[in-house]
Amino acid sequence: DQQVKQNSPSLSVQEGRISILNCDYTNSMFDYFLWYKKYPAEGPTFLISISSIKDKNEDGRFTVFLNKSAKHLSLHIVPSQPGDSAVYFCAASARSNYQLIWGAGTKLIIKP
Amino acid sequence: GAVVSQHPSRVICKSGTSVKIECRSLDFQATTMFWYRQFPKQSLMLMATSNEGSKATYEQGVEKDKFLINHASLTLSTLTVTSAHPEDSSFYICSARLAGHIGTDTQYFGPGTRLTVL
């Protein structure tokens, strides 16, 4: 039972364009969502998060949007850069349990 | 801020030996640390939750006698893979929980340890 789903295993985007990574969740108890970036053979790096009281959070080139009614969140990267090529994981947690529930990841490839 | 280190980064050992992996939060105190395992082309699998001063909580299917976890201080947790076998070869990653406002805890990850058991 996947509570957090990233349905696109991979995404290819032209350098300079916008990358949009999507994530869906099923557990309505989730109230905090995070995006991590991971290079091969390295630990994940925290990128950005959003609490369920917000619908948007922005940090530089990264913006996360949360649609609670649709149980959907997305990460926008603009403009996309070659160094953004990595696997992106969406994770969620509930206030009552701080464990993270992870999506399967989306491999983002930025083409020059 | 929020830096987590792991040591060693790579280890190769013979079957039947034990291997200890250290996870340290360098600039914050972490009452809770997590140990993950990543298989090739798969997402992170949570193995256990390590709580400072108390026993670790293991996920279903993870052998607590094989994967010994000790959270001796607010900045250090260790994972010992006992009597390692080739099937234990994997990429092990730890994370430390940085408490935020209620419900906004963030986990910061170490760089991972590649274990190869011959």
Tab-separated table of C-alpha atoms in Angstrom:
chain	number	residue	atom	x	y	z
A	1	ASP	CA	0.000	0.000	0.000
A	2	GLN	CA	1.928	2.995	-1.275
A	3	GLN	CA	0.894	6.030	0.698
A	4	VAL	CA	3.176	8.331	-1.270
A	5	LYS	CA	3.394	7.898	-5.012
A	6	GLN	CA	5.656	9.363	-7.608
A	7	ASN	CA	4.225	7.981	-10.795
A	8	SER	CA	6.935	9.188	-13.154
A	9	PRO	CA	10.122	7.129	-12.800
A	10	SER	CA	11.986	9.606	-14.965
A	11	LEU	CA	11.655	13.041	-16.520
A	12	SER	CA	13.778	14.724	-19.161
A	13	VAL	CA	13.840	18.518	-19.409
A	14	GLN	CA	15.785	20.976	-21.523
A	15	GLU	CA	18.257	23.153	-19.668
A	16	GLY	CA	16.721	26.520	-18.846
A	17	ARG	CA	13.154	25.247	-18.955
A	18	ILE	CA	10.913	24.423	-16.011
A	19	SER	CA	11.027	20.990	-14.383
A	20	ILE	CA	7.836	19.846	-12.684
A	21	LEU	CA	7.974	16.808	-10.444
A	22	ASN	CA	4.738	15.390	-9.118
A	23	CYS	CA	3.768	13.477	-6.016
A	24	ASP	CA	0.445	12.088	-4.807
A	25	TYR	CA	-0.476	10.833	-1.373
A	26	THR	CA	-3.366	8.899	0.056
A	27	ASN	CA	-3.153	9.423	3.817
A	28	SER	CA	-5.143	12.479	4.851
A	29	MET	CA	-3.237	12.538	8.166
A	30	PHE	CA	-0.086	13.706	6.432
A	31	ASP	CA	0.531	17.345	7.259
A	32	TYR	CA	4.143	17.953	6.345
A	33	PHE	CA	5.782	17.272	3.029
A	34	LEU	CA	9.397	17.354	1.973
A	35	TRP	CA	11.422	17.071	-1.205
A	36	TYR	CA	14.876	15.558	-1.258
A	37	LYS	CA	17.442	15.343	-4.031
A	38	LYS	CA	19.760	12.386	-4.291
A	39	TYR	CA	22.842	11.712	-6.348
A	40	PRO	CA	24.069	8.117	-6.810
A	41	ALA	CA	26.025	6.741	-3.855
A	42	GLU	CA	25.193	9.751	-1.694
A	43	GLY	CA	22.665	10.456	1.020
A	44	PRO	CA	19.580	12.514	0.148
A	45	THR	CA	19.839	16.276	0.444
A	46	PHE	CA	16.913	18.206	1.852
A	47	LEU	CA	15.580	20.712	-0.680
A	48	ILE	CA	12.341	22.256	0.467
A	49	SER	CA	9.306	21.473	2.564
A	50	ILE	CA	5.752	22.616	3.026
A	51	SER	CA	3.305	22.403	5.876
A	52	SER	CA	-0.324	21.586	5.227
A	53	ILE	CA	-1.356	25.055	6.373
A	54	LYS	CA	0.236	26.472	3.244
A	55	ASP	CA	-0.305	25.856	-0.430
A	56	LYS	CA	2.972	27.216	-1.708
A	57	ASN	CA	6.531	27.553	-0.498
A	58	GLU	CA	9.331	29.077	-2.491
A	59	ASP	CA	13.097	28.957	-2.057
A	60	GLY	CA	15.180	30.328	-4.874
A	61	ARG	CA	14.661	28.231	-7.986
A	62	PHE	CA	12.550	25.707	-6.093
A	63	THR	CA	8.851	26.057	-5.419
A	64	VAL	CA	6.600	23.437	-3.897
A	65	PHE	CA	2.840	23.559	-4.399
A	66	LEU	CA	0.381	21.651	-2.247
A	67	ASN	CA	-3.186	20.841	-3.282
A	68	LYS	CA	-4.748	19.252	-0.219
A	69	SER	CA	-8.100	18.533	-1.805
A	70	ALA	CA	-6.387	16.556	-4.555
A	71	LYS	CA	-3.755	15.145	-2.185
A	72	HIS	CA	-1.156	16.261	-4.646
A	73	LEU	CA	2.064	18.193	-4.439
A	74	SER	CA	4.550	19.272	-7.019
A	75	LEU	CA	8.067	20.610	-7.104
A	76	HIS	CA	8.902	23.240	-9.702
A	77	ILE	CA	12.492	23.978	-10.623
A	78	VAL	CA	13.052	27.010	-12.796
A	79	PRO	CA	15.274	27.490	-14.621
A	80	SER	CA	16.540	23.922	-14.741
A	81	GLN	CA	20.303	23.507	-14.633
A	82	PRO	CA	22.554	20.538	-15.468
A	83	GLY	CA	23.401	20.106	-11.774
A	84	ASP	CA	19.741	19.458	-11.090
A	85	SER	CA	20.050	16.049	-12.738
A	86	ALA	CA	19.414	13.638	-9.870
A	87	VAL	CA	16.720	11.495	-8.326
A	88	TYR	CA	14.068	13.480	-6.478
A	89	PHE	CA	12.151	11.941	-3.605
A	90	CYS	CA	8.920	13.195	-2.170
A	91	ALA	CA	8.300	12.372	1.500
A	92	ALA	CA	5.439	12.943	3.897
A	93	SER	CA	4.904	12.799	7.614
A	94	ALA	CA	2.073	13.125	10.079
A	95	ARG	CA	2.261	15.232	13.211
A	96	SER	CA	1.589	12.201	15.344
A	97	ASN	CA	4.467	10.247	13.830
A	98	TYR	CA	7.593	11.939	12.594
A	99	GLN	CA	8.683	9.050	10.424
A	100	LEU	CA	8.932	9.920	6.782
A	101	ILE	CA	6.969	7.978	4.198
A	102	TRP	CA	8.840	8.032	0.920
A	103	GLY	CA	7.850	8.012	-2.696
A	104	ALA	CA	9.765	5.831	-5.140
A	105	GLY	CA	11.619	8.759	-6.640
A	106	THR	CA	11.754	10.443	-10.026
A	107	LYS	CA	14.973	10.605	-11.985
A	108	LEU	CA	15.336	14.064	-13.484
A	109	ILE	CA	17.602	14.459	-16.478
A	110	ILE	CA	18.477	17.954	-17.638
A	111	LYS	CA	19.511	18.023	-21.281
A	112	PRO	CA	21.997	20.670	-22.442
B	1	GLY	CA	23.896	23.982	9.445
B	2	ALA	CA	22.232	20.595	9.897
B	3	VAL	CA	25.186	18.478	8.802
B	4	VAL	CA	25.241	14.739	9.335
B	5	SER	CA	28.347	12.639	8.844
B	6	GLN	CA	28.785	8.913	8.410
B	7	HIS	CA	31.869	6.808	8.838
B	8	PRO	CA	33.178	4.852	7.053
B	9	SER	CA	32.022	5.827	3.594
B	10	ARG	CA	32.996	2.454	2.151
B	11	VAL	CA	33.806	-0.839	3.813
B	12	ILE	CA	34.647	-4.256	2.456
B	13	CYS	CA	34.606	-7.174	4.833
B	14	LYS	CA	34.692	-10.943	4.855
B	15	SER	CA	31.579	-12.979	5.426
B	16	GLY	CA	31.007	-13.676	9.096
B	17	THR	CA	32.650	-10.530	10.423
B	18	SER	CA	30.918	-7.573	12.042
B	19	VAL	CA	30.951	-4.024	10.758
B	20	LYS	CA	30.163	-0.837	12.680
B	21	ILE	CA	28.877	2.289	10.967
B	22	GLU	CA	28.782	5.607	12.808
B	23	CYS	CA	26.328	8.430	12.239
B	24	ARG	CA	26.955	11.840	13.779
B	25	SER	CA	24.982	15.056	13.767
B	26	LEU	CA	27.714	17.686	13.670
B	27	ASP	CA	25.952	20.924	14.502
B	28	PHE	CA	22.744	19.954	16.207
B	29	GLN	CA	21.483	17.507	18.765
B	30	ALA	CA	19.312	14.713	17.515
B	31	THR	CA	17.183	12.768	19.948
B	32	THR	CA	16.105	10.625	17.061
B	33	MET	CA	18.139	9.157	14.242
B	34	PHE	CA	17.047	6.804	11.510
B	35	TRP	CA	18.825	4.055	9.630
B	36	TYR	CA	17.906	3.336	6.031
B	37	ARG	CA	19.002	0.846	3.462
B	38	GLN	CA	18.878	1.454	-0.247
B	39	PHE	CA	18.820	-1.319	-2.783
B	40	PRO	CA	19.781	-0.588	-6.394
B	41	LYS	CA	17.165	1.456	-8.224
B	42	GLN	CA	14.845	1.410	-5.243
B	43	SER	CA	13.636	3.916	-2.755
B	44	LEU	CA	14.968	4.169	0.752
B	45	MET	CA	13.874	1.439	3.130
B	46	LEU	CA	13.613	2.439	6.759
B	47	MET	CA	15.305	-0.166	8.919
B	48	ALA	CA	14.987	1.292	12.378
B	49	THR	CA	14.440	4.371	14.468
B	50	SER	CA	17.175	5.092	16.963
B	51	ASN	CA	16.220	7.008	20.112
B	52	GLU	CA	18.844	8.446	22.412
B	53	GLY	CA	18.982	6.572	25.666
B	54	SER	CA	16.495	3.891	24.738
B	55	LYS	CA	16.168	0.840	22.559
B	56	ALA	CA	15.801	1.217	18.840
B	57	THR	CA	12.515	0.533	17.128
B	58	TYR	CA	12.886	-1.848	14.226
B	59	GLU	CA	10.706	-2.044	11.154
B	60	GLN	CA	8.954	-5.260	10.314
B	61	GLY	CA	11.279	-7.774	8.736
B	62	VAL	CA	14.487	-6.227	10.068
B	63	GLU	CA	16.409	-8.526	12.400
B	64	LYS	CA	17.313	-6.600	15.525
B	65	ASP	CA	19.953	-9.147	16.526
B	66	LYS	CA	21.673	-8.765	13.199
B	67	PHE	CA	21.493	-4.981	12.945
B	68	LEU	CA	22.477	-3.660	16.362
B	69	ILE	CA	21.762	0.005	16.955
B	70	ASN	CA	23.179	2.087	19.772
B	71	HIS	CA	22.261	5.749	20.252
B	72	ALA	CA	24.738	6.590	22.979
B	73	SER	CA	24.515	10.378	22.831
B	74	LEU	CA	22.503	13.170	21.273
B	75	THR	CA	24.954	13.351	18.382
B	76	LEU	CA	25.947	9.745	17.753
B	77	SER	CA	24.183	6.603	16.638
B	78	THR	CA	25.918	3.425	15.519
B	79	LEU	CA	24.718	0.540	13.386
B	80	THR	CA	26.571	-2.741	13.715
B	81	VAL	CA	25.969	-5.385	11.091
B	82	THR	CA	26.787	-8.608	12.908
B	83	SER	CA	27.976	-11.770	11.181
B	84	ALA	CA	27.694	-10.073	7.821
B	85	HIS	CA	26.781	-12.082	4.742
B	86	PRO	CA	26.931	-11.157	1.055
B	87	GLU	CA	23.199	-10.417	1.036
B	88	ASP	CA	23.874	-7.639	3.564
B	89	SER	CA	25.870	-5.798	0.931
B	90	SER	CA	24.068	-2.535	0.384
B	91	PHE	CA	24.123	1.221	0.775
B	92	TYR	CA	23.294	2.208	4.326
B	93	ILE	CA	22.211	5.758	5.075
B	94	CYS	CA	21.476	7.419	8.375
B	95	SER	CA	19.502	10.528	9.070
B	96	ALA	CA	19.076	12.756	12.089
B	97	ARG	CA	15.867	14.466	13.011
B	98	LEU	CA	16.006	18.191	13.538
B	99	ALA	CA	12.979	19.184	15.523
B	100	GLY	CA	11.079	22.156	14.178
B	101	HIS	CA	7.756	23.635	15.097
B	102	ILE	CA	5.160	21.017	15.924
B	103	GLY	CA	4.784	18.764	12.926
B	104	THR	CA	7.628	20.272	10.906
B	105	ASP	CA	10.541	18.034	11.772
B	106	THR	CA	13.115	17.619	9.038
B	107	GLN	CA	15.490	14.734	8.579
B	108	TYR	CA	19.018	15.477	7.434
B	109	PHE	CA	20.956	12.662	5.892
B	110	GLY	CA	24.478	11.422	6.087
B	111	PRO	CA	26.424	10.685	2.909
B	112	GLY	CA	25.874	6.937	3.206
B	113	THR	CA	28.091	3.884	3.677
B	114	ARG	CA	28.661	1.341	0.932
B	115	LEU	CA	29.046	-2.095	2.533
B	116	THR	CA	30.410	-4.957	0.461
B	117	VAL	CA	30.551	-8.386	2.054
B	118	LEU	CA	32.754	-10.892	0.262
